[in-house]
Amino acid sequence: MSHILIVEDERHLADGLRFNLELDGYTVTVLDRGEPALEWLATNPSGADLVVLDVMLPGIDGFTVAAELRKAGIYVPILMLTARNRPEDVLRGFEMGADDYLAKPFELSILLARINGLLRRREWLQRSSAAAGEPAPPATTQPSDSFHFAGKSIDFEHLELRAGDKRVPLTLMEASLLRYLVQHEGKPVSRKTILEHVWGLHEDTDTRAIDNFIVRLRRYIENQPAQPKHLLTVRGVGYRFIAEPSADEEKLE
Ligand code: CA
């Protein structure tokens, strides 16, 4: 049974969410401020399977809570509730380590779907083999559910990228995006496709959120992030992942 931590200061909303999530079989903890939420997660780092985090809180805001959690090495999936559907808030949420967002006011059914989506994505990432109906992993994906390329490896089970001695923890969304690109290795994928298949968003969301993620992923996996060899921009389309750049390209380095 999944445990959901709700950080929300609007009492009626928090109570409504608790009631409905408990009806759906979840265990729910509600906290109304960011500070006790950080304390709760610091003492139970794996106590919650997902955090529903309001941005506008008394005291420290939701952005700060997300950033502090990631800084503390706690990579629980975060669904952020934004008061205003401003692209800059959404981008800031992702930049601070949120995995998904929902703008208030929202339909309860949409929130439940997003929660289920995040929990499913977490299972999908942590599962060792792809289930029927999902894209088959490329042959280079190891049974241990890690992907090796150019002296680096992505561990999808432990949400970690390893490059030499360097270990970079990944958020669920970073790992999901990497996984999607790896599964479509060598092929251009559009920003819209990424939004739909990785974020699960069908509306016209600002695609700069994706560009932001790509910049971060390049910092993790590229030797020279400004001159990427693996995560290439396909002008007017989106991105393309190349596991092993050709020898000719290597010589140009
Ligand atoms: Ca609030």
Short mmCIF file of C-alpha atoms and ligand atoms in Angstrom, two decimals:
data_model
loop_
_atom_site.label_atom_id
_atom_site.label_comp_id
_atom_site.label_asym_id
_atom_site.label_seq_id
_atom_site.Cartn_x
_atom_site.Cartn_y
_atom_site.Cartn_z
CA MET A 1 0.00 0.00 0.00
CA SER A 2 1.41 3.38 -0.99
CA HIS A 3 1.90 6.11 1.59
CA ILE A 4 1.20 9.65 0.42
CA LEU A 5 2.36 12.76 2.27
CA ILE A 6 0.20 15.82 1.60
CA VAL A 7 1.73 19.22 2.38
CA GLU A 8 -1.15 21.68 2.10
CA ASP A 9 -2.25 24.53 4.38
CA GLU A 10 -5.81 24.80 3.06
CA ARG A 11 -7.54 22.61 5.61
CA HIS A 12 -10.67 21.76 3.60
CA LEU A 13 -8.64 20.81 0.56
CA ALA A 14 -6.21 18.69 2.59
CA ASP A 15 -9.10 16.93 4.38
CA GLY A 16 -10.86 16.27 1.08
CA LEU A 17 -7.73 14.82 -0.44
CA ARG A 18 -7.10 12.64 2.61
CA PHE A 19 -10.65 11.32 2.54
CA ASN A 20 -10.55 10.43 -1.15
CA LEU A 21 -7.05 8.97 -1.14
CA GLU A 22 -7.89 6.81 1.88
CA LEU A 23 -11.01 5.63 0.04
CA ASP A 24 -8.68 4.58 -2.81
CA GLY A 25 -6.63 2.52 -0.35
CA TYR A 26 -3.70 4.86 0.26
CA THR A 27 -2.18 5.62 3.64
CA VAL A 28 -2.16 9.40 4.04
CA THR A 29 -0.24 11.84 6.23
CA VAL A 30 -1.20 15.53 6.12
CA LEU A 31 1.11 18.37 7.19
CA ASP A 32 0.23 22.04 6.75
CA ARG A 33 3.68 23.58 6.48
CA GLY A 34 6.98 22.97 4.75
CA GLU A 35 9.21 22.87 7.83
CA PRO A 36 7.50 19.90 9.56
CA ALA A 37 7.31 18.15 6.18
CA LEU A 38 11.10 18.36 5.82
CA GLU A 39 11.52 17.09 9.38
CA TRP A 40 9.06 14.23 8.79
CA LEU A 41 10.87 13.13 5.62
CA ALA A 42 14.30 13.53 7.22
CA THR A 43 13.28 11.04 9.91
CA ASN A 44 11.39 8.77 7.46
CA PRO A 45 13.31 9.15 4.18
CA SER A 46 11.43 6.22 2.65
CA GLY A 47 8.24 6.78 4.65
CA ALA A 48 6.33 8.31 1.75
CA ASP A 49 5.99 6.89 -1.78
CA LEU A 50 4.86 10.24 -3.08
CA VAL A 51 4.52 13.84 -1.84
CA VAL A 52 1.69 16.14 -2.91
CA LEU A 53 3.27 19.53 -2.29
CA ASP A 54 1.49 22.88 -2.38
CA VAL A 55 3.65 25.76 -3.63
CA MET A 56 2.02 28.53 -1.58
CA LEU A 57 2.61 27.64 2.06
CA PRO A 58 3.07 29.77 5.17
CA GLY A 59 6.78 29.78 6.05
CA ILE A 60 9.00 28.19 3.42
CA ASP A 61 7.27 27.59 0.10
CA GLY A 62 6.88 24.40 -1.86
CA PHE A 63 9.80 25.23 -4.20
CA THR A 64 12.12 25.41 -1.19
CA VAL A 65 10.75 22.17 0.27
CA ALA A 66 11.40 20.37 -3.03
CA ALA A 67 14.90 21.81 -3.35
CA GLU A 68 15.77 20.92 0.27
CA LEU A 69 14.52 17.36 -0.18
CA ARG A 70 16.65 16.85 -3.30
CA LYS A 71 19.64 18.44 -1.57
CA ALA A 72 19.18 15.99 1.30
CA GLY A 73 19.25 13.12 -1.21
CA ILE A 74 15.55 12.29 -0.79
CA TYR A 75 14.20 11.44 -4.25
CA VAL A 76 10.58 10.67 -3.44
CA PRO A 77 8.30 11.62 -6.36
CA ILE A 78 6.83 15.10 -5.90
CA LEU A 79 3.55 16.26 -7.40
CA MET A 80 3.46 20.02 -7.03
CA LEU A 81 0.25 22.01 -6.70
CA THR A 82 0.73 25.40 -8.31
CA ALA A 83 -1.66 28.25 -7.53
CA ARG A 84 -1.13 29.88 -10.87
CA ASN A 85 -0.59 28.04 -14.07
CA ARG A 86 2.27 30.30 -15.03
CA PRO A 87 4.96 28.64 -17.13
CA GLU A 88 7.68 30.14 -14.93
CA ASP A 89 6.15 28.49 -11.83
CA VAL A 90 5.99 25.16 -13.59
CA LEU A 91 9.56 25.51 -14.82
CA ARG A 92 10.74 26.54 -11.37
CA GLY A 93 8.98 23.55 -9.84
CA PHE A 94 10.73 21.17 -12.26
CA GLU A 95 14.04 22.93 -11.72
CA MET A 96 13.64 22.46 -7.94
CA GLY A 97 13.07 18.75 -8.45
CA ALA A 98 9.30 18.31 -8.80
CA ASP A 99 8.24 15.36 -10.95
CA ASP A 100 4.87 16.64 -12.04
CA TYR A 101 2.56 19.54 -11.34
CA LEU A 102 -1.11 20.34 -11.25
CA ALA A 103 -2.58 23.85 -11.36
CA LYS A 104 -5.25 24.81 -8.84
CA PRO A 105 -8.18 24.55 -9.02
CA PHE A 106 -8.13 20.96 -10.26
CA GLU A 107 -10.55 18.09 -10.66
CA LEU A 108 -10.08 15.40 -8.03
CA SER A 109 -10.13 12.72 -10.75
CA ILE A 110 -7.21 14.44 -12.50
CA LEU A 111 -5.20 14.56 -9.28
CA LEU A 112 -5.85 10.87 -8.65
CA ALA A 113 -4.82 10.06 -12.21
CA ARG A 114 -1.57 12.04 -11.81
CA ILE A 115 -0.81 10.30 -8.50
CA ASN A 116 -1.44 6.92 -10.07
CA GLY A 117 0.69 7.94 -13.04
CA LEU A 118 3.64 8.91 -10.85
CA LEU A 119 3.40 5.74 -8.77
CA ARG A 120 3.12 3.63 -11.93
CA ARG A 121 6.07 5.44 -13.50
CA ARG A 122 8.07 4.71 -10.38
CA GLU A 123 7.22 1.03 -10.67
CA TRP A 124 7.91 1.08 -14.41
CA LEU A 125 11.35 2.54 -13.76
CA GLN A 126 12.13 0.14 -10.97
CA ARG A 127 10.85 -2.96 -12.72
CA SER A 128 13.60 -5.16 -14.07
CA SER A 129 11.87 -6.13 -17.30
CA ALA A 130 9.46 -4.33 -19.58
CA ALA A 131 5.86 -5.47 -19.40
CA ALA A 132 3.67 -6.25 -22.37
CA GLY A 133 2.30 -3.21 -24.12
CA GLU A 134 5.26 -1.03 -23.30
CA PRO A 135 8.12 -0.26 -25.68
CA ALA A 136 10.68 -3.07 -25.61
CA PRO A 137 14.02 -1.99 -24.21
CA PRO A 138 16.93 -1.93 -26.66
CA ALA A 139 19.26 -4.93 -26.67
CA THR A 140 21.89 -2.97 -24.76
CA THR A 141 19.60 -2.65 -21.73
CA GLN A 142 20.93 -5.04 -19.10
CA PRO A 143 18.69 -7.44 -17.17
CA SER A 144 19.73 -5.56 -14.01
CA ASP A 145 17.84 -2.62 -15.48
CA SER A 146 20.78 -0.39 -16.06
CA PHE A 147 22.02 1.06 -19.32
CA HIS A 148 25.72 1.32 -20.11
CA PHE A 149 27.21 3.72 -22.61
CA ALA A 150 30.54 5.45 -23.17
CA GLY A 151 31.95 4.49 -19.76
CA LYS A 152 28.83 5.63 -17.94
CA SER A 153 25.80 3.83 -16.66
CA ILE A 154 22.26 4.72 -15.75
CA ASP A 155 20.81 2.62 -12.95
CA PHE A 156 17.04 2.86 -13.39
CA GLU A 157 16.35 0.77 -10.33
CA HIS A 158 18.24 3.02 -7.93
CA LEU A 159 17.70 6.22 -9.92
CA GLU A 160 21.36 6.94 -10.26
CA LEU A 161 23.79 7.88 -12.99
CA ARG A 162 27.38 6.68 -12.61
CA ALA A 163 30.29 8.20 -14.47
CA GLY A 164 33.64 7.01 -13.14
CA ASP A 165 33.66 7.84 -9.44
CA LYS A 166 30.83 10.33 -9.88
CA ARG A 167 27.37 9.28 -8.77
CA VAL A 168 24.48 11.53 -9.66
CA PRO A 169 21.08 10.82 -8.11
CA LEU A 170 18.25 11.29 -10.59
CA THR A 171 14.73 12.44 -9.96
CA LEU A 172 12.01 10.19 -11.23
CA MET A 173 11.32 12.61 -14.07
CA GLU A 174 14.99 12.83 -15.07
CA ALA A 175 15.26 9.06 -15.08
CA SER A 176 11.99 8.70 -17.03
CA LEU A 177 13.19 11.15 -19.67
CA LEU A 178 16.56 9.40 -19.95
CA ARG A 179 14.83 6.06 -20.20
CA TYR A 180 12.57 7.29 -22.97
CA LEU A 181 15.49 8.73 -24.94
CA VAL A 182 17.53 5.55 -24.43
CA GLN A 183 14.62 3.42 -25.64
CA HIS A 184 14.50 5.51 -28.82
CA GLU A 185 18.25 5.59 -29.25
CA GLY A 186 19.37 7.13 -32.54
CA LYS A 187 15.90 8.45 -33.43
CA PRO A 188 14.77 12.05 -33.13
CA VAL A 189 11.98 12.52 -30.59
CA SER A 190 9.91 15.68 -30.55
CA ARG A 191 9.27 17.81 -27.49
CA LYS A 192 5.56 17.17 -27.89
CA THR A 193 6.13 13.40 -27.89
CA ILE A 194 8.24 13.72 -24.75
CA LEU A 195 5.54 15.80 -23.06
CA GLU A 196 2.95 13.16 -23.88
CA HIS A 197 4.92 10.01 -23.20
CA VAL A 198 7.17 11.03 -20.33
CA TRP A 199 5.17 13.75 -18.57
CA GLY A 200 1.78 12.36 -19.53
CA LEU A 201 0.68 15.85 -20.58
CA HIS A 202 -1.54 16.32 -23.59
CA GLU A 203 -2.33 19.98 -23.27
CA ASP A 204 -0.19 22.72 -24.77
CA THR A 205 2.36 22.94 -22.00
CA ASP A 206 5.35 25.16 -22.45
CA THR A 207 8.02 22.87 -23.85
CA ARG A 208 10.82 24.90 -22.25
CA ALA A 209 10.40 22.59 -19.26
CA ILE A 210 11.90 19.85 -21.40
CA ASP A 211 14.79 22.02 -22.57
CA ASN A 212 15.56 22.68 -18.92
CA PHE A 213 15.71 18.97 -18.19
CA ILE A 214 17.95 18.36 -21.19
CA VAL A 215 20.38 21.02 -19.93
CA ARG A 216 20.50 19.22 -16.59
CA LEU A 217 20.91 15.78 -18.14
CA ARG A 218 23.74 17.08 -20.31
CA ARG A 219 25.53 18.29 -17.20
CA TYR A 220 25.28 14.74 -15.87
CA ILE A 221 26.21 12.70 -18.92
CA GLU A 222 28.29 14.88 -21.22
CA ASN A 223 32.03 15.47 -20.82
CA GLN A 224 31.50 18.90 -22.38
CA PRO A 225 27.84 19.87 -21.81
CA ALA A 226 28.13 22.80 -24.24
CA GLN A 227 29.22 20.40 -27.00
CA PRO A 228 26.99 17.39 -26.44
CA LYS A 229 27.90 14.06 -28.06
CA HIS A 230 25.08 11.96 -26.62
CA LEU A 231 22.10 14.24 -26.13
CA LEU A 232 21.84 16.06 -29.42
CA THR A 233 19.45 18.84 -30.37
CA VAL A 234 17.54 18.14 -33.57
CA ARG A 235 16.71 21.60 -34.82
CA GLY A 236 12.99 22.24 -35.21
CA VAL A 237 12.13 18.80 -33.81
CA GLY A 238 13.52 17.96 -30.40
CA TYR A 239 16.28 15.65 -29.26
CA ARG A 240 18.17 12.51 -30.17
CA PHE A 241 20.17 10.24 -27.89
CA ILE A 242 23.34 8.62 -29.23
CA ALA A 243 24.90 6.00 -26.94
CA GLU A 244 28.22 5.65 -28.75
CA PRO A 245 29.14 8.56 -31.01
CA SER A 246 30.98 7.36 -34.13
CA ALA A 247 34.79 7.32 -34.19
CA ASP A 248 34.79 10.19 -36.70
CA GLU A 249 32.83 12.38 -34.32
CA GLU A 250 35.08 11.38 -31.43
CA LYS A 251 38.13 12.60 -33.40
CA LEU A 252 36.61 16.03 -33.62
CA GLU A 253 36.74 16.41 -29.84
CA CA B 1 -1.56 27.07 0.01
#
